[in-house]
CSV table of C-alpha atoms and ligand atoms in Angstrom, one decimal:
chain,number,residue,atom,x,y,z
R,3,UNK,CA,12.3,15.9,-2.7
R,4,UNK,CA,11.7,16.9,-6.1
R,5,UNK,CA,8.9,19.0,-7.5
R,6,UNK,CA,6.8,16.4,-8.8
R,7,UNK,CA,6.7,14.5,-5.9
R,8,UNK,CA,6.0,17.5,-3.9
R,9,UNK,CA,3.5,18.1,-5.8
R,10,UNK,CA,2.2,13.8,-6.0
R,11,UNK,CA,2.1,14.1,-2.1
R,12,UNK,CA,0.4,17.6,-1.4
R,13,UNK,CA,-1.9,16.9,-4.3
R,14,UNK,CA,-2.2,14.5,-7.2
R,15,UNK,CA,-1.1,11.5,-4.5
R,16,UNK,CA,-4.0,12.8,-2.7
R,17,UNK,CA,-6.4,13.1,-5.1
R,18,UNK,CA,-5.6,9.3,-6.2
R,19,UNK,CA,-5.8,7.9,-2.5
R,20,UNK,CA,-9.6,9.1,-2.3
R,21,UNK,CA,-10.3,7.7,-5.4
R,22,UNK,CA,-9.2,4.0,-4.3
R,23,UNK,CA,-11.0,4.5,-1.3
R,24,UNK,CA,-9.1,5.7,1.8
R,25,UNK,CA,-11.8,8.3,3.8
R,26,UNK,CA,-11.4,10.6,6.8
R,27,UNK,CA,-11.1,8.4,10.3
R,28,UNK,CA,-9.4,5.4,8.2
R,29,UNK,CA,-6.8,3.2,9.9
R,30,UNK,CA,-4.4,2.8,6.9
R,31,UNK,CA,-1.6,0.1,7.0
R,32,UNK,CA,1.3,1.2,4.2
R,33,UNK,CA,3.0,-2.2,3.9
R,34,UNK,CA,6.4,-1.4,2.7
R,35,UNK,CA,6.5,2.5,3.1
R,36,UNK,CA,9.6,3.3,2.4
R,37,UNK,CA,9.8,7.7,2.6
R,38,UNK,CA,6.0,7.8,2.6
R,39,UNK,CA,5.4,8.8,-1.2
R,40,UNK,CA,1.6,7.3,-0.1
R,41,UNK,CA,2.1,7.1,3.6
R,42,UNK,CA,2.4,11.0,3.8
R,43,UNK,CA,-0.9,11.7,1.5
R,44,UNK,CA,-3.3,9.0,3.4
R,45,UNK,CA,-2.2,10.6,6.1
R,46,UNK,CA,-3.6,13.3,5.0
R,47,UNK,CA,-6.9,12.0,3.8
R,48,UNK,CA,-7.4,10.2,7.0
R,49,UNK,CA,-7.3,13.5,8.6
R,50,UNK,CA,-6.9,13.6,12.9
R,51,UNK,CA,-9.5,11.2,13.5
R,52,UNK,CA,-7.6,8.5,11.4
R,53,UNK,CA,-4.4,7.1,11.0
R,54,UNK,CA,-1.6,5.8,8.9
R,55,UNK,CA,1.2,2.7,10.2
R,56,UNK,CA,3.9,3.0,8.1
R,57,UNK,CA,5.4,0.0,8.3
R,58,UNK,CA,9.0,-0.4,6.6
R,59,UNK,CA,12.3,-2.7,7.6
R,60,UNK,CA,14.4,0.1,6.2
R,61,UNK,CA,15.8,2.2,9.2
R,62,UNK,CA,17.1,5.4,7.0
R,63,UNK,CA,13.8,5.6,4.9
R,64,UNK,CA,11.3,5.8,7.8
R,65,UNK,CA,13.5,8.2,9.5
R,66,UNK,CA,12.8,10.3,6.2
R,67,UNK,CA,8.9,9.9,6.6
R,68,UNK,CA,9.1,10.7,10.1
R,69,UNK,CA,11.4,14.0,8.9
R,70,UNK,CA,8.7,14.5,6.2
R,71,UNK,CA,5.6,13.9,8.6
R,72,UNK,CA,6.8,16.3,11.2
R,73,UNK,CA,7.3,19.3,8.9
R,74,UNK,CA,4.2,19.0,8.0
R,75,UNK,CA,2.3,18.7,11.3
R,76,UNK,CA,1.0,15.1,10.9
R,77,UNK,CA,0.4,13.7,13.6
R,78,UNK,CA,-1.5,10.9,12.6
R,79,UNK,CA,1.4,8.5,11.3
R,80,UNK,CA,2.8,5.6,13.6
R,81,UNK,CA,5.9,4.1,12.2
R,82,UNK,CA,6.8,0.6,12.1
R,83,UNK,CA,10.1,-1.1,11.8
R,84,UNK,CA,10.6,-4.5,11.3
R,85,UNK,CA,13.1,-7.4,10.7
R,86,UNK,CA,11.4,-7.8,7.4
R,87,UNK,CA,9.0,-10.8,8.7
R,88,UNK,CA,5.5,-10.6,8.4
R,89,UNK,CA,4.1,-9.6,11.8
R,90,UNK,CA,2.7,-5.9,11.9
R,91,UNK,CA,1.7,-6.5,15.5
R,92,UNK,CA,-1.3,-4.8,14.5
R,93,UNK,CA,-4.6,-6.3,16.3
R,94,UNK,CA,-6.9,-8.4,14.3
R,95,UNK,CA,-9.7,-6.3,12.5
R,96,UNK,CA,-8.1,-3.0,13.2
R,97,UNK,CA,-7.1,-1.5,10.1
R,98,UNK,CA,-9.8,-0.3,7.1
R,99,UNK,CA,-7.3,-0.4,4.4
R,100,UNK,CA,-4.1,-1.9,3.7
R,101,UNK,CA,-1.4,-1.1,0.9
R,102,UNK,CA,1.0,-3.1,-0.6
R,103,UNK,CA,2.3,-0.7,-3.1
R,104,UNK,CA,5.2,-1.7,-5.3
R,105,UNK,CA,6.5,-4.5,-2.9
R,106,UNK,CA,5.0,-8.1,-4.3
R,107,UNK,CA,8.0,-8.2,-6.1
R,108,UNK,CA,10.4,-7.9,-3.7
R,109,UNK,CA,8.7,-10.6,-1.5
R,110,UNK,CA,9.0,-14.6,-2.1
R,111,UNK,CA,6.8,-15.6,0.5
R,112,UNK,CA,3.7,-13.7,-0.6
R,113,UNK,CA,1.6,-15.8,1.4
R,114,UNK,CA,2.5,-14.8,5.2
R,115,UNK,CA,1.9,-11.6,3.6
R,116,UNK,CA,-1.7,-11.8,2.9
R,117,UNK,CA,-2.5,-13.8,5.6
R,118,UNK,CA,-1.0,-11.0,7.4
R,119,UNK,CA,-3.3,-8.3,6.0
R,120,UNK,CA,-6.4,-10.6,5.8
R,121,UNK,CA,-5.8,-10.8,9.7
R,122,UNK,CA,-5.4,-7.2,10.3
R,123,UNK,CA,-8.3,-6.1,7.9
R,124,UNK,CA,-11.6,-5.7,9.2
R,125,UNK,CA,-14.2,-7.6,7.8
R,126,UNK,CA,-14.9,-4.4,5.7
R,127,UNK,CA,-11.8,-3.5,4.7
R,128,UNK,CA,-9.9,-3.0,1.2
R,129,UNK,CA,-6.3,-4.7,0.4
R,130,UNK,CA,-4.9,-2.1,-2.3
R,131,UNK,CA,-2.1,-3.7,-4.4
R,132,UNK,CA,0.0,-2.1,-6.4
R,133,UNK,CA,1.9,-4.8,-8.6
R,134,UNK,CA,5.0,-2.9,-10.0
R,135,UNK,CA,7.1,-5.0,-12.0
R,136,UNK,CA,5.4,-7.7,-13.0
R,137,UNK,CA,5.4,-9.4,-16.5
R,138,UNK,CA,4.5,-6.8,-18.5
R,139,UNK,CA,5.5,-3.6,-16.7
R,140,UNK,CA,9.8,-3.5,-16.4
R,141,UNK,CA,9.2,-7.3,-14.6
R,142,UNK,CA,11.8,-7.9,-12.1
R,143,UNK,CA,12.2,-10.2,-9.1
R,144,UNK,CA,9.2,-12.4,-7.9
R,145,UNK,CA,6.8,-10.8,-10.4
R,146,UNK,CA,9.3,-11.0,-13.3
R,147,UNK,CA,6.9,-14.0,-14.3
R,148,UNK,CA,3.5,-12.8,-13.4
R,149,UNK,CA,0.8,-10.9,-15.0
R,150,UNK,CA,-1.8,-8.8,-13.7
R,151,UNK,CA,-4.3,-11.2,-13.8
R,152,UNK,CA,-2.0,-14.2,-12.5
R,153,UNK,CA,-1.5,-11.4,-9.6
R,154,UNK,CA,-5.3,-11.2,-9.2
R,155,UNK,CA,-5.5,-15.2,-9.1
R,156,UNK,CA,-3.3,-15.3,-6.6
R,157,UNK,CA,-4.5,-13.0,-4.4
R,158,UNK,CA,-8.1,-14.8,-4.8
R,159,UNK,CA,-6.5,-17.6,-3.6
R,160,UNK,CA,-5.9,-16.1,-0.5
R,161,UNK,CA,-9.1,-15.4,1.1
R,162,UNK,CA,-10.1,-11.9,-1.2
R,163,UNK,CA,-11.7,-11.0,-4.2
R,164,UNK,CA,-10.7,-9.0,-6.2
R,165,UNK,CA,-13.1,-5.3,-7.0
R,166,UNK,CA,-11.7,-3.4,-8.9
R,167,UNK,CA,-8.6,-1.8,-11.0
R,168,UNK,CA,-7.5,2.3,-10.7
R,169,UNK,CA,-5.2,3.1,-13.4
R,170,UNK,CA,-3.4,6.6,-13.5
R,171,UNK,CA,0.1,8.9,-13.8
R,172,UNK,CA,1.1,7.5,-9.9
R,173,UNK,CA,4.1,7.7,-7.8
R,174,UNK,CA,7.1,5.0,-8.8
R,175,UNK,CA,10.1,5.2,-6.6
R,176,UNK,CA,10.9,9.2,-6.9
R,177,UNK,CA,8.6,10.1,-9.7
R,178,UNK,CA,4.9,9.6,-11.3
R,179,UNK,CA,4.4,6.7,-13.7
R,180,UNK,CA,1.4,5.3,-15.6
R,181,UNK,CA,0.1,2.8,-13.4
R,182,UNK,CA,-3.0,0.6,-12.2
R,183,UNK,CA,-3.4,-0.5,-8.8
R,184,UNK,CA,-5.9,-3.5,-8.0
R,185,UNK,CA,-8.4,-3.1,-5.0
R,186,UNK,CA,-9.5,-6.6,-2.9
R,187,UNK,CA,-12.1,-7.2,-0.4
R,188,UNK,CA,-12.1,-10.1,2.3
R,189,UNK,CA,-13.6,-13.1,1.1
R,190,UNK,CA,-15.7,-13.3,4.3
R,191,UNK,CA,-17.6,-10.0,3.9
R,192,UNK,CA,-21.2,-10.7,2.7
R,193,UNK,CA,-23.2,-7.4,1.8
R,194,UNK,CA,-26.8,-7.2,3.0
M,793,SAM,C1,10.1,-0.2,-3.9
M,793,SAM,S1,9.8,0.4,-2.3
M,793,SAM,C2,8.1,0.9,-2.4
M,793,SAM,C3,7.8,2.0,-1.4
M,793,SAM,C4,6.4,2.5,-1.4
M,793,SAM,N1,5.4,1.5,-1.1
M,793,SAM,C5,6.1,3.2,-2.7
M,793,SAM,O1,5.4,2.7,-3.5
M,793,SAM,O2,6.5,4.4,-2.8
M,793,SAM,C6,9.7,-1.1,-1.3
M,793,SAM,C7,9.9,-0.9,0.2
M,793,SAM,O3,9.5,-2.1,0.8
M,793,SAM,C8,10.4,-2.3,1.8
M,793,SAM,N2,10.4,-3.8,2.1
M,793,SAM,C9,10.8,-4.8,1.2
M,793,SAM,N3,10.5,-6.0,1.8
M,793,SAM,C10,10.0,-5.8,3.0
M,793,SAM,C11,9.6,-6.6,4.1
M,793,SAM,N4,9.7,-7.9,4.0
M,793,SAM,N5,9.1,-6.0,5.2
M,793,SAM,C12,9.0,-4.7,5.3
M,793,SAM,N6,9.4,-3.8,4.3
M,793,SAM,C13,9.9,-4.4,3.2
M,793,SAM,C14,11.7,-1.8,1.4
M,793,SAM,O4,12.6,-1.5,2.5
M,793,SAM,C15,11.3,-0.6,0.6
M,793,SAM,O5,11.3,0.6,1.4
């Protein structure tokens, strides 16, 4: 891993998942995980008492996270490897937050997706999107036509609302980027 990452995941990476929310005793769902550039620091942040599914359909890169996790002593990070459907076989309501960072565009059927994470959120919880490649930021794939705020519709559409936007240098593939990642609430959750 290079230095900036190493430095993204024991720090900056950490610093930037408690500002978008993610506390200690958090259930965290990291949709897409890959080597764990976030999966490693919400584990962290979630401390013992929480816990990170890093969910991924890529063999070889959760075999890295799992390599990563262990040299650091966390202990707190259940892997998940699918077929690349949309089934987490995560119970309903059981997770506080749920990441889909720089995935959207790799995924045509968006919607099983957020009907996947609506399930698995609690009635509480926060859906965390990072929107990489979209319109206006090096667009590629299903995104390549899409702008933030058609992003934000369409999320809307399914069930949440959107909160609110954290913009900062993040973690892109192996290295930090300028970046803003777009925070949703169920739809269902009525504050008294
Ligand atoms: C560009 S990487 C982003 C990794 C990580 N979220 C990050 O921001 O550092 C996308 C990851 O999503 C995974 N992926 C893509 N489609 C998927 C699907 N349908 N189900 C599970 N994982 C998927 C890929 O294997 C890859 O590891």
């Amino acid at each position: 891993m290079n230095k900036e990452m190493k430095e993204w995941e024991e720090k900056k990476g950490i610093k930037f998942l408690k500002r978008i929310g993610i506390k200690p005793g958090h259930k965290i769902l990291d949709f897409g995980a890959r080597v764990g550039h976030y999966s490693i620091p919400a584990a962290v942040v979630a401390e013992n008492t929480g816990k990170v599914y890093a969910l991924d359909k890529n063999n070889d890169s959760l075999n890295e996270l799992k390599r990563k996790a262990k040299k650091q002593k966390l202990e707190n990070i259940s892997l998940i490897k699918t077929k690349g459907n949309f089934e987490t076989g995560l119970k309903k309501n059981s997770v506080d937050i749920a990441l889909a960072y720089d995935i959207l565009h790799l995924i045509n059927n968006r919607k099983k997706l957020y009907k996947e994470i609506f399930r698995v959120l609690q009635k509480n919880g926060l859906f965390s999107v990072y929107p990489k490649h979209n319109k206006l930021d090096q667009p590629q794939k299903n995104l390549k036509n899409l702008s933030p705020k058609d992003i934000i519709k369409e999320i809307e559409n399914h069930n949440f609302f959107f909160q609110k936007e954290y913009c900062g240098l993040i973690s892109h593939d192996d290295f930090l980027n300028k970046g803003c990642v777009l925070n949703f609430k169920k739809k269902d959750f009525k504050e008294v």
